[in-house]
C-alpha positions as CSV (number, residue, x, y, z in Angstrom):
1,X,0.0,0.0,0.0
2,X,2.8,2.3,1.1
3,X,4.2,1.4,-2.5
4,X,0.7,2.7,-4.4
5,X,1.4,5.8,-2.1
6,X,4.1,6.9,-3.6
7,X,3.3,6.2,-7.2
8,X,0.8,8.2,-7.2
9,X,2.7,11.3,-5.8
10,X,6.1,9.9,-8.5
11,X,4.1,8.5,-10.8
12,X,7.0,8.4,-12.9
13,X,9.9,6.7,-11.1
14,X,12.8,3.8,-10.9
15,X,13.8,1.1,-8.7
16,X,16.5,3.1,-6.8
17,X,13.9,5.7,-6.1
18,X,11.5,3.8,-4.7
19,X,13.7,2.0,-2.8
20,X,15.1,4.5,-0.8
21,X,11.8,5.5,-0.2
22,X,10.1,2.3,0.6
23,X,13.6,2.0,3.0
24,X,13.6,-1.9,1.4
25,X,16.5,-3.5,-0.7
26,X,16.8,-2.9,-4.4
27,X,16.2,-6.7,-4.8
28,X,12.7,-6.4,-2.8
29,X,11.5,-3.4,-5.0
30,X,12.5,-4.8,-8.3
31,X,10.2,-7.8,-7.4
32,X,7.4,-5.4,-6.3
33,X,8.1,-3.5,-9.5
34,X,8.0,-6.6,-12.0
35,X,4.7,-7.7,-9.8
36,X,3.2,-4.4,-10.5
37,X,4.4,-4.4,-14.2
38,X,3.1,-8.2,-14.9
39,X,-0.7,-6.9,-13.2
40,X,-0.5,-3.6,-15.7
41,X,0.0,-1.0,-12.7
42,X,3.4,0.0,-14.2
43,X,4.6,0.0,-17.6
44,X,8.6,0.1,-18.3
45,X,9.5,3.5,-20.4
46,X,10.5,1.9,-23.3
47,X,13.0,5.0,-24.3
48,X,14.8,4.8,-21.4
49,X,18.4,3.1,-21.0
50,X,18.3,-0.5,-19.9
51,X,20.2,1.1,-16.6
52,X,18.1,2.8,-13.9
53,X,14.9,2.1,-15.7
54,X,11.8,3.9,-15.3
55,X,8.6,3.1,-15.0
56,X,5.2,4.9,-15.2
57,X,1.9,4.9,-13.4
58,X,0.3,4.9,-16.9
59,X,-3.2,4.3,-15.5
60,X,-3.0,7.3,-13.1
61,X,-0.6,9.4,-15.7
62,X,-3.5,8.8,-18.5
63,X,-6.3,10.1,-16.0
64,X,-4.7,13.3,-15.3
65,X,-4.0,14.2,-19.3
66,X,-7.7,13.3,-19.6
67,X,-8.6,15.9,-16.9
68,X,-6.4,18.5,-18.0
69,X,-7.8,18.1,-21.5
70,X,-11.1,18.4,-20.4
């Protein structure tokens, strides 16, 4: 839950980032972050560099264009 808290104020963000401030190993987050990825709650940025990936909150990012377009 703590996790979901954070995306949605970063929803933009990488492993290293989250880590820190989840305060859990790099190894625990990846998991998290490939869980998340494999249910659709984050998609990797596919024009980032394959270090320090990122990955986006698409769902979230996607509702907020919507409301600033509207």
């Amino acid at each position: 839950m703590q996790a979901l808290n954070i995306l949605f104020q970063l929803p933009i963000i990488n492993i290293k980032e989250l880590s820190k401030r989840l305060d859990k190993a790099y190894n625990t987050v990846n998991n998290l972050i490939l869980q998340f990825v494999e249910i659709k709650v984050l998609v990797e940025d596919k024009n980032n560099k394959k270090r320090n990936k990122l990955y986006r909150f698409e769902v979230y990012l996607e509702l907020l264009e919507r409301d600033k377009l509207e």
